[in-house]
Each structure stands twice: as structure tokens, then as C-alpha cells.
Amino acid sequence: MTPERIARLRGVLDRRQPDLTVVTDFVHKQRNLSAIVRNCDAAGVARMHAVIGDEDYTAFRGTSMGSHSWVEVVRYSCAEDALTKLRSEGYQVVAAHLEDDAVDYRDVDYTVPTALVMGAERRGLSASAANYVDRCITIPMVGMVESFNVSVAAGIILAEAQRQRQIAGLYDSPRLDPATYDKIYFEWGHAAIAQFCRERGLAYPPLNAEGEIDNPSDWYASVRRGDAPRSGANNG
């Protein structure tokens, strides 16, 4: 990799927020899902959670691989599984949903671990997801329409989360744990080799200071012999 490429990848990784995420609750339009993934990337979200059916997910994967290169998308078949896991990890669950007790989206503290739930395009938040929501939020509007497009709303809310976190200094130093940082760095810099390793259950080979595989001929030889290290902490 060139020095510029290394600096770019590390600069983005240094600002990734491991405790800010988005959960899409059966958002099924591919263009909306892809736009939300891009919004996540722009705000430094490392991992997004998509509650989505099999057919919609297959179509989404087929049209958004570019976005997937930078944001991990974890797929769930029901909102309960995703939100139960996130709440057990200490996340506050905030949903963009019009309720009587909903608050202005700017009145929420996004500097604490936060999962933002975005409901489906027409139906909105599902009943199963609503059971796990700590607070509903709205974006004030002064026009005739009642709501923003789901991806636009996600972008507006994430921009506020980013603003608060920047003021709090949460983008000033790396926050990913070292193992996760190194794993993502390898996958971003060497996507084809990373896929090769995952398909064969191999550990990612170490990289040198230039971002290239350290002693590549030795590693390739070990792969051919069948004694290359198996996957573990770095990509397991």
C-alpha cells in the first residue's frame, strides 16, 4: 500500500466509534439501506445491524458491496435478537418514532453507548422492536410532509451524534480495541486475501510497517504446504 493509502485507512479507523450503531427494523428498500450504511460510515459507525428478511437481504448484499467494504452489517431475522444483545452490552436504545412522549432528537445524549433504531419505510417501528426502546425521538418539521425519508432521518440524527461526540473528544484518539483495529485494517487493505483466508479458515498473515504482508513468500509457501496458522483472534 502507498503511504497515502495507509494514512487514509488509519485515519478513518482512528475515528471509528465502537459504541455507536444503527439498527434497521425491516427497512427493505435497497437504496435506503445502502444510504444508511453510507451515513454510518460518514459518522464513524463501525458496525450496523439489519433486521431484514432473506430475500431482501440477498438483494441488498448484491447492490451495496461498496458500502459493505467500510461498515460491517450484521443481519438478524427479528428485532428482539438484535436489541436484546445490544441492551445487554449497555447500549441505550433510541428509536426515530413519533410517539406522544417522543423528544427532540437533539435532546438525547449520544456520547454514551447508543443504538439508533430506524423503522420500516411505511410501517415504521415494529411492535417487537418497540418493547426494547428506551426513548423515542423526532426531528422537528415545519412543512406539509410528516416525516423525512428513513435514510435522510438517519443521516440527520447521526450528524447530531457525531457533533456531540466530537465536542466530547471521542474522535480524538483510537477507540477500537487493538485486535479489532488490526482485523479491519487488514480487511480494508487486503480484501481479496482476507476473503481467501476466511474461506479456508486461515489466520490473516502479519503486515509490515508498509502495510504489506510480512515475508509473503514464506506465508504463501506455508499455505501450499497446509501448515499456515489457522484462524483465531485476528479474523475468527
PDB file of C-alpha atoms in Angstrom:
ATOM      1  CA  MET A   1       0.000   0.000   0.000  1.00  0.00           C
ATOM      2  CA  THR A   2       1.121   3.550  -0.616  1.00  0.00           C
ATOM      3  CA  PRO A   3       1.859   5.807   2.384  1.00  0.00           C
ATOM      4  CA  GLU A   4      -1.181   7.875   1.421  1.00  0.00           C
ATOM      5  CA  ARG A   5      -3.404   4.790   1.441  1.00  0.00           C
ATOM      6  CA  ILE A   6      -2.084   3.690   4.824  1.00  0.00           C
ATOM      7  CA  ALA A   7      -2.637   7.157   6.271  1.00  0.00           C
ATOM      8  CA  ARG A   8      -6.175   7.246   4.890  1.00  0.00           C
ATOM      9  CA  LEU A   9      -7.150   3.847   6.287  1.00  0.00           C
ATOM     10  CA  ARG A  10      -5.609   4.503   9.677  1.00  0.00           C
ATOM     11  CA  GLY A  11      -7.114   7.972   9.852  1.00  0.00           C
ATOM     12  CA  VAL A  12     -10.595   6.526   9.377  1.00  0.00           C
ATOM     13  CA  LEU A  13     -10.002   3.637  11.787  1.00  0.00           C
ATOM     14  CA  ASP A  14      -8.696   6.045  14.419  1.00  0.00           C
ATOM     15  CA  ARG A  15     -12.119   7.710  14.452  1.00  0.00           C
ATOM     16  CA  ARG A  16     -14.350   4.652  14.419  1.00  0.00           C
ATOM     17  CA  GLN A  17     -16.905   4.604  17.248  1.00  0.00           C
ATOM     18  CA  PRO A  18     -17.368   1.097  18.663  1.00  0.00           C
ATOM     19  CA  ASP A  19     -20.289   2.174  20.873  1.00  0.00           C
ATOM     20  CA  LEU A  20     -22.451   3.970  18.308  1.00  0.00           C
ATOM     21  CA  THR A  21     -24.588   1.862  15.988  1.00  0.00           C
ATOM     22  CA  VAL A  22     -27.747   1.787  13.900  1.00  0.00           C
ATOM     23  CA  VAL A  23     -30.412  -0.921  13.821  1.00  0.00           C
ATOM     24  CA  THR A  24     -32.702  -1.016  10.793  1.00  0.00           C
ATOM     25  CA  ASP A  25     -36.047  -2.609  11.642  1.00  0.00           C
ATOM     26  CA  PHE A  26     -37.186  -4.233   8.386  1.00  0.00           C
ATOM     27  CA  VAL A  27     -36.102  -1.332   6.204  1.00  0.00           C
ATOM     28  CA  HIS A  28     -36.273  -3.234   2.922  1.00  0.00           C
ATOM     29  CA  LYS A  29     -35.624  -0.812   0.062  1.00  0.00           C
ATOM     30  CA  GLN A  30     -32.103  -1.384  -1.144  1.00  0.00           C
ATOM     31  CA  ARG A  31     -31.381   2.280  -1.846  1.00  0.00           C
ATOM     32  CA  ASN A  32     -32.426   3.225   1.693  1.00  0.00           C
ATOM     33  CA  LEU A  33     -30.315   0.517   3.308  1.00  0.00           C
ATOM     34  CA  SER A  34     -27.313   1.435   1.205  1.00  0.00           C
ATOM     35  CA  ALA A  35     -27.735   5.114   2.065  1.00  0.00           C
ATOM     36  CA  ILE A  36     -27.937   4.292   5.781  1.00  0.00           C
ATOM     37  CA  VAL A  37     -24.715   2.273   5.523  1.00  0.00           C
ATOM     38  CA  ARG A  38     -23.043   5.298   3.915  1.00  0.00           C
ATOM     39  CA  ASN A  39     -24.401   7.521   6.694  1.00  0.00           C
ATOM     40  CA  CYS A  40     -22.900   5.131   9.236  1.00  0.00           C
ATOM     41  CA  ASP A  41     -19.524   5.294   7.542  1.00  0.00           C
ATOM     42  CA  ALA A  42     -19.630   9.092   7.482  1.00  0.00           C
ATOM     43  CA  ALA A  43     -20.338   9.260  11.231  1.00  0.00           C
ATOM     44  CA  GLY A  44     -17.663   6.719  12.149  1.00  0.00           C
ATOM     45  CA  VAL A  45     -20.018   3.825  12.900  1.00  0.00           C
ATOM     46  CA  ALA A  46     -18.090   0.576  12.570  1.00  0.00           C
ATOM     47  CA  ARG A  47     -20.991  -1.887  12.689  1.00  0.00           C
ATOM     48  CA  MET A  48     -24.645  -1.674  11.679  1.00  0.00           C
ATOM     49  CA  HIS A  49     -27.397  -4.165  12.497  1.00  0.00           C
ATOM     50  CA  ALA A  50     -30.047  -5.004   9.887  1.00  0.00           C
ATOM     51  CA  VAL A  51     -33.274  -6.788  10.810  1.00  0.00           C
ATOM     52  CA  ILE A  52     -34.318  -7.997   7.375  1.00  0.00           C
ATOM     53  CA  GLY A  53     -35.847 -10.944   5.542  1.00  0.00           C
ATOM     54  CA  ASP A  54     -33.840 -13.423   3.480  1.00  0.00           C
ATOM     55  CA  GLU A  55     -34.897 -12.182   0.045  1.00  0.00           C
ATOM     56  CA  ASP A  56     -34.399  -8.511   0.863  1.00  0.00           C
ATOM     57  CA  TYR A  57     -31.011  -9.202   2.420  1.00  0.00           C
ATOM     58  CA  THR A  58     -29.786 -11.125  -0.606  1.00  0.00           C
ATOM     59  CA  ALA A  59     -30.781  -8.236  -2.871  1.00  0.00           C
ATOM     60  CA  PHE A  60     -29.198  -5.722  -0.510  1.00  0.00           C
ATOM     61  CA  ARG A  61     -25.899  -7.584  -0.429  1.00  0.00           C
ATOM     62  CA  GLY A  62     -25.863  -7.700  -4.183  1.00  0.00           C
ATOM     63  CA  THR A  63     -26.218  -3.937  -4.637  1.00  0.00           C
ATOM     64  CA  SER A  64     -24.217  -2.442  -1.761  1.00  0.00           C
ATOM     65  CA  MET A  65     -20.883  -4.209  -1.631  1.00  0.00           C
ATOM     66  CA  GLY A  66     -19.031  -0.900  -1.869  1.00  0.00           C
ATOM     67  CA  SER A  67     -20.619   0.348   1.339  1.00  0.00           C
ATOM     68  CA  HIS A  68     -20.089  -3.032   2.976  1.00  0.00           C
ATOM     69  CA  SER A  69     -16.360  -2.614   2.472  1.00  0.00           C
ATOM     70  CA  TRP A  70     -16.248   0.034   5.200  1.00  0.00           C
ATOM     71  CA  VAL A  71     -19.108  -0.800   7.587  1.00  0.00           C
ATOM     72  CA  GLU A  72     -19.819  -4.276   8.914  1.00  0.00           C
ATOM     73  CA  VAL A  73     -23.502  -5.179   8.553  1.00  0.00           C
ATOM     74  CA  VAL A  74     -24.765  -7.834  10.967  1.00  0.00           C
ATOM     75  CA  ARG A  75     -28.003  -9.422   9.856  1.00  0.00           C
ATOM     76  CA  TYR A  76     -30.857 -10.530  12.157  1.00  0.00           C
ATOM     77  CA  SER A  77     -34.206 -12.107  11.400  1.00  0.00           C
ATOM     78  CA  CYS A  78     -36.005 -10.377  14.287  1.00  0.00           C
ATOM     79  CA  ALA A  79     -35.561  -7.140  16.203  1.00  0.00           C
ATOM     80  CA  GLU A  80     -35.700  -8.901  19.567  1.00  0.00           C
ATOM     81  CA  ASP A  81     -32.412 -10.712  18.959  1.00  0.00           C
ATOM     82  CA  ALA A  82     -30.565  -7.566  17.897  1.00  0.00           C
ATOM     83  CA  LEU A  83     -31.883  -5.282  20.629  1.00  0.00           C
ATOM     84  CA  THR A  84     -31.596  -7.816  23.446  1.00  0.00           C
ATOM     85  CA  LYS A  85     -27.923  -8.235  22.598  1.00  0.00           C
ATOM     86  CA  LEU A  86     -27.263  -4.509  22.400  1.00  0.00           C
ATOM     87  CA  ARG A  87     -29.047  -3.751  25.662  1.00  0.00           C
ATOM     88  CA  SER A  88     -27.087  -6.500  27.405  1.00  0.00           C
ATOM     89  CA  GLU A  89     -23.924  -4.713  26.226  1.00  0.00           C
ATOM     90  CA  GLY A  90     -25.036  -1.471  27.863  1.00  0.00           C
ATOM     91  CA  TYR A  91     -26.462   0.433  24.903  1.00  0.00           C
ATOM     92  CA  GLN A  92     -29.304   2.879  25.252  1.00  0.00           C
ATOM     93  CA  VAL A  93     -31.839   2.125  22.522  1.00  0.00           C
ATOM     94  CA  VAL A  94     -33.244   5.206  20.821  1.00  0.00           C
ATOM     95  CA  ALA A  95     -35.867   4.945  18.081  1.00  0.00           C
ATOM     96  CA  ALA A  96     -36.865   7.524  15.498  1.00  0.00           C
ATOM     97  CA  HIS A  97     -40.594   7.124  16.019  1.00  0.00           C
ATOM     98  CA  LEU A  98     -43.492   9.525  16.525  1.00  0.00           C
ATOM     99  CA  GLU A  99     -44.971   8.943  19.983  1.00  0.00           C
ATOM    100  CA  ASP A 100     -46.675  11.237  22.481  1.00  0.00           C
ATOM    101  CA  ASP A 101     -43.630  11.125  24.739  1.00  0.00           C
ATOM    102  CA  ALA A 102     -41.064  11.416  21.951  1.00  0.00           C
ATOM    103  CA  VAL A 103     -38.388  14.071  22.458  1.00  0.00           C
ATOM    104  CA  ASP A 104     -36.442  16.270  20.084  1.00  0.00           C
ATOM    105  CA  TYR A 105     -33.562  14.215  18.680  1.00  0.00           C
ATOM    106  CA  ARG A 106     -31.126  16.923  19.821  1.00  0.00           C
ATOM    107  CA  ASP A 107     -32.133  16.409  23.463  1.00  0.00           C
ATOM    108  CA  VAL A 108     -30.585  12.932  23.663  1.00  0.00           C
ATOM    109  CA  ASP A 109     -27.051  12.304  24.942  1.00  0.00           C
ATOM    110  CA  TYR A 110     -25.308  10.346  22.190  1.00  0.00           C
ATOM    111  CA  THR A 111     -21.927  10.299  23.918  1.00  0.00           C
ATOM    112  CA  VAL A 112     -22.990   7.200  25.843  1.00  0.00           C
ATOM    113  CA  PRO A 113     -23.270   3.816  24.060  1.00  0.00           C
ATOM    114  CA  THR A 114     -26.217   4.315  21.711  1.00  0.00           C
ATOM    115  CA  ALA A 115     -28.175   2.161  19.275  1.00  0.00           C
ATOM    116  CA  LEU A 116     -30.359   4.162  16.898  1.00  0.00           C
ATOM    117  CA  VAL A 117     -33.356   2.196  15.593  1.00  0.00           C
ATOM    118  CA  MET A 118     -34.874   3.157  12.256  1.00  0.00           C
ATOM    119  CA  GLY A 119     -38.251   1.630  11.364  1.00  0.00           C
ATOM    120  CA  ALA A 120     -39.549   0.386   8.027  1.00  0.00           C
ATOM    121  CA  GLU A 121     -40.416   2.816   5.242  1.00  0.00           C
ATOM    122  CA  ARG A 122     -44.214   2.648   5.579  1.00  0.00           C
ATOM    123  CA  ARG A 123     -44.905   0.710   8.749  1.00  0.00           C
ATOM    124  CA  GLY A 124     -42.416   2.427  10.995  1.00  0.00           C
ATOM    125  CA  LEU A 125     -41.188   0.793  14.184  1.00  0.00           C
ATOM    126  CA  SER A 126     -42.356  -2.780  14.723  1.00  0.00           C
ATOM    127  CA  ALA A 127     -44.137  -3.779  17.924  1.00  0.00           C
ATOM    128  CA  SER A 128     -41.350  -6.225  18.797  1.00  0.00           C
ATOM    129  CA  ALA A 129     -38.709  -3.500  18.478  1.00  0.00           C
ATOM    130  CA  ALA A 130     -40.791  -1.013  20.461  1.00  0.00           C
ATOM    131  CA  ASN A 131     -40.624  -3.297  23.505  1.00  0.00           C
ATOM    132  CA  TYR A 132     -36.877  -2.683  23.771  1.00  0.00           C
ATOM    133  CA  VAL A 133     -36.758   1.060  23.130  1.00  0.00           C
ATOM    134  CA  ASP A 134     -35.643   3.338  25.945  1.00  0.00           C
ATOM    135  CA  ARG A 135     -36.659   6.581  24.249  1.00  0.00           C
ATOM    136  CA  CYS A 136     -38.391   7.722  21.081  1.00  0.00           C
ATOM    137  CA  ILE A 137     -37.132  10.765  19.227  1.00  0.00           C
ATOM    138  CA  THR A 138     -38.467  13.013  16.480  1.00  0.00           C
ATOM    139  CA  ILE A 139     -36.997  15.525  14.060  1.00  0.00           C
ATOM    140  CA  PRO A 140     -38.998  18.786  14.189  1.00  0.00           C
ATOM    141  CA  MET A 141     -40.503  19.747  10.828  1.00  0.00           C
ATOM    142  CA  VAL A 142     -42.309  22.878   9.668  1.00  0.00           C
ATOM    143  CA  GLY A 143     -43.610  21.789   6.261  1.00  0.00           C
ATOM    144  CA  MET A 144     -46.558  19.800   4.962  1.00  0.00           C
ATOM    145  CA  VAL A 145     -44.885  16.403   4.952  1.00  0.00           C
ATOM    146  CA  GLU A 146     -44.958  14.399   8.168  1.00  0.00           C
ATOM    147  CA  SER A 147     -41.566  12.710   8.060  1.00  0.00           C
ATOM    148  CA  PHE A 148     -38.220  12.503   6.324  1.00  0.00           C
ATOM    149  CA  ASN A 149     -37.153   9.565   4.223  1.00  0.00           C
ATOM    150  CA  VAL A 150     -35.708   6.922   6.562  1.00  0.00           C
ATOM    151  CA  SER A 151     -32.164   7.273   5.266  1.00  0.00           C
ATOM    152  CA  VAL A 152     -32.315  11.073   5.445  1.00  0.00           C
ATOM    153  CA  ALA A 153     -33.597  10.893   9.020  1.00  0.00           C
ATOM    154  CA  ALA A 154     -30.801   8.509   9.965  1.00  0.00           C
ATOM    155  CA  GLY A 155     -28.255  10.902   8.478  1.00  0.00           C
ATOM    156  CA  ILE A 156     -29.649  13.883  10.401  1.00  0.00           C
ATOM    157  CA  ILE A 157     -29.609  12.031  13.720  1.00  0.00           C
ATOM    158  CA  LEU A 158     -26.152  10.569  13.153  1.00  0.00           C
ATOM    159  CA  ALA A 159     -24.852  14.047  12.343  1.00  0.00           C
ATOM    160  CA  GLU A 160     -26.060  15.206  15.759  1.00  0.00           C
ATOM    161  CA  ALA A 161     -24.455  12.190  17.411  1.00  0.00           C
ATOM    162  CA  GLN A 162     -21.214  12.995  15.619  1.00  0.00           C
ATOM    163  CA  ARG A 163     -21.401  16.641  16.685  1.00  0.00           C
ATOM    164  CA  GLN A 164     -21.824  15.716  20.353  1.00  0.00           C
ATOM    165  CA  ARG A 165     -19.073  13.129  20.234  1.00  0.00           C
ATOM    166  CA  GLN A 166     -16.649  15.499  18.567  1.00  0.00           C
ATOM    167  CA  ILE A 167     -17.232  18.065  21.314  1.00  0.00           C
ATOM    168  CA  ALA A 168     -16.637  15.319  23.887  1.00  0.00           C
ATOM    169  CA  GLY A 169     -13.361  14.355  22.208  1.00  0.00           C
ATOM    170  CA  LEU A 170     -14.485  10.866  21.259  1.00  0.00           C
ATOM    171  CA  TYR A 171     -12.936  11.156  17.788  1.00  0.00           C
ATOM    172  CA  ASP A 172      -9.588  12.408  19.056  1.00  0.00           C
ATOM    173  CA  SER A 173      -7.911   9.037  19.654  1.00  0.00           C
ATOM    174  CA  PRO A 174      -8.475   5.425  18.549  1.00  0.00           C
ATOM    175  CA  ARG A 175     -11.295   3.680  20.412  1.00  0.00           C
ATOM    176  CA  LEU A 176     -11.375   0.281  18.717  1.00  0.00           C
ATOM    177  CA  ASP A 177      -9.649  -2.479  20.671  1.00  0.00           C
ATOM    178  CA  PRO A 178      -6.294  -3.429  19.085  1.00  0.00           C
ATOM    179  CA  ALA A 179      -7.439  -6.817  17.787  1.00  0.00           C
ATOM    180  CA  THR A 180     -10.488  -5.336  16.066  1.00  0.00           C
ATOM    181  CA  TYR A 181      -8.425  -2.445  14.702  1.00  0.00           C
ATOM    182  CA  ASP A 182      -5.845  -4.785  13.175  1.00  0.00           C
ATOM    183  CA  LYS A 183      -8.526  -7.096  11.764  1.00  0.00           C
ATOM    184  CA  ILE A 184     -10.368  -4.266   9.989  1.00  0.00           C
ATOM    185  CA  TYR A 185      -7.101  -2.703   8.805  1.00  0.00           C
ATOM    186  CA  PHE A 186      -6.135  -5.979   7.122  1.00  0.00           C
ATOM    187  CA  GLU A 187      -9.569  -6.459   5.569  1.00  0.00           C
ATOM    188  CA  TRP A 188      -9.623  -2.932   4.183  1.00  0.00           C
ATOM    189  CA  GLY A 189      -6.094  -3.085   2.840  1.00  0.00           C
ATOM    190  CA  HIS A 190      -6.159  -6.666   1.527  1.00  0.00           C
ATOM    191  CA  ALA A 191      -9.787  -7.551   0.848  1.00  0.00           C
ATOM    192  CA  ALA A 192      -9.080 -10.412  -1.562  1.00  0.00           C
ATOM    193  CA  ILE A 193      -6.554 -12.085   0.734  1.00  0.00           C
ATOM    194  CA  ALA A 194      -8.878 -11.616   3.706  1.00  0.00           C
ATOM    195  CA  GLN A 195     -11.654 -13.412   1.824  1.00  0.00           C
ATOM    196  CA  PHE A 196      -9.213 -16.155   0.819  1.00  0.00           C
ATOM    197  CA  CYS A 197      -8.284 -16.658   4.487  1.00  0.00           C
ATOM    198  CA  ARG A 198     -11.872 -16.660   5.730  1.00  0.00           C
ATOM    199  CA  GLU A 199     -12.947 -19.236   3.158  1.00  0.00           C
ATOM    200  CA  ARG A 200     -10.120 -21.556   4.246  1.00  0.00           C
ATOM    201  CA  GLY A 201     -10.165 -20.876   7.965  1.00  0.00           C
ATOM    202  CA  LEU A 202      -6.710 -19.276   7.905  1.00  0.00           C
ATOM    203  CA  ALA A 203      -5.404 -16.557  10.184  1.00  0.00           C
ATOM    204  CA  TYR A 204      -4.589 -13.290   8.495  1.00  0.00           C
ATOM    205  CA  PRO A 205      -0.848 -13.029   7.855  1.00  0.00           C
ATOM    206  CA  PRO A 206       1.025 -10.260   9.724  1.00  0.00           C
ATOM    207  CA  LEU A 207       1.648  -6.952   7.967  1.00  0.00           C
ATOM    208  CA  ASN A 208       4.802  -4.882   7.977  1.00  0.00           C
ATOM    209  CA  ALA A 209       5.103  -1.130   8.513  1.00  0.00           C
ATOM    210  CA  GLU A 210       4.322  -0.515   4.841  1.00  0.00           C
ATOM    211  CA  GLY A 211       1.010  -2.326   5.172  1.00  0.00           C
ATOM    212  CA  GLU A 212       2.155  -5.291   3.086  1.00  0.00           C
ATOM    213  CA  ILE A 213       2.293  -8.976   4.079  1.00  0.00           C
ATOM    214  CA  ASP A 214       5.436  -9.613   6.073  1.00  0.00           C
ATOM    215  CA  ASN A 215       7.596 -12.261   4.334  1.00  0.00           C
ATOM    216  CA  PRO A 216       4.904 -13.055   1.761  1.00  0.00           C
ATOM    217  CA  SER A 217       6.846 -15.894   0.103  1.00  0.00           C
ATOM    218  CA  ASP A 218       7.091 -17.728   3.433  1.00  0.00           C
ATOM    219  CA  TRP A 219       3.388 -17.280   4.077  1.00  0.00           C
ATOM    220  CA  TYR A 220       2.333 -18.457   0.611  1.00  0.00           C
ATOM    221  CA  ALA A 221       4.625 -21.464   0.992  1.00  0.00           C
ATOM    222  CA  SER A 222       3.001 -22.361   4.317  1.00  0.00           C
ATOM    223  CA  VAL A 223      -0.428 -22.107   2.672  1.00  0.00           C
ATOM    224  CA  ARG A 224       0.644 -24.505  -0.079  1.00  0.00           C
ATOM    225  CA  ARG A 225       2.085 -26.932   2.478  1.00  0.00           C
ATOM    226  CA  GLY A 226      -1.097 -26.757   4.529  1.00  0.00           C
ATOM    227  CA  ASP A 227       0.594 -25.610   7.764  1.00  0.00           C
ATOM    228  CA  ALA A 228      -0.331 -21.909   7.704  1.00  0.00           C
ATOM    229  CA  PRO A 229      -1.778 -20.726  11.055  1.00  0.00           C
ATOM    230  CA  ARG A 230      -5.489 -21.335  11.411  1.00  0.00           C
ATOM    231  CA  SER A 231      -7.945 -18.546  12.130  1.00  0.00           C
ATOM    232  CA  GLY A 232      -8.085 -17.263  15.674  1.00  0.00           C
ATOM    233  CA  ALA A 233      -8.299 -13.893  17.326  1.00  0.00           C
ATOM    234  CA  ASN A 234      -7.356 -11.845  14.283  1.00  0.00           C
ATOM    235  CA  ASN A 235     -10.151 -12.953  11.990  1.00  0.00           C
ATOM    236  CA  GLY A 236     -12.131 -15.574  13.829  1.00  0.00           C
TER     237      GLY A 236
END
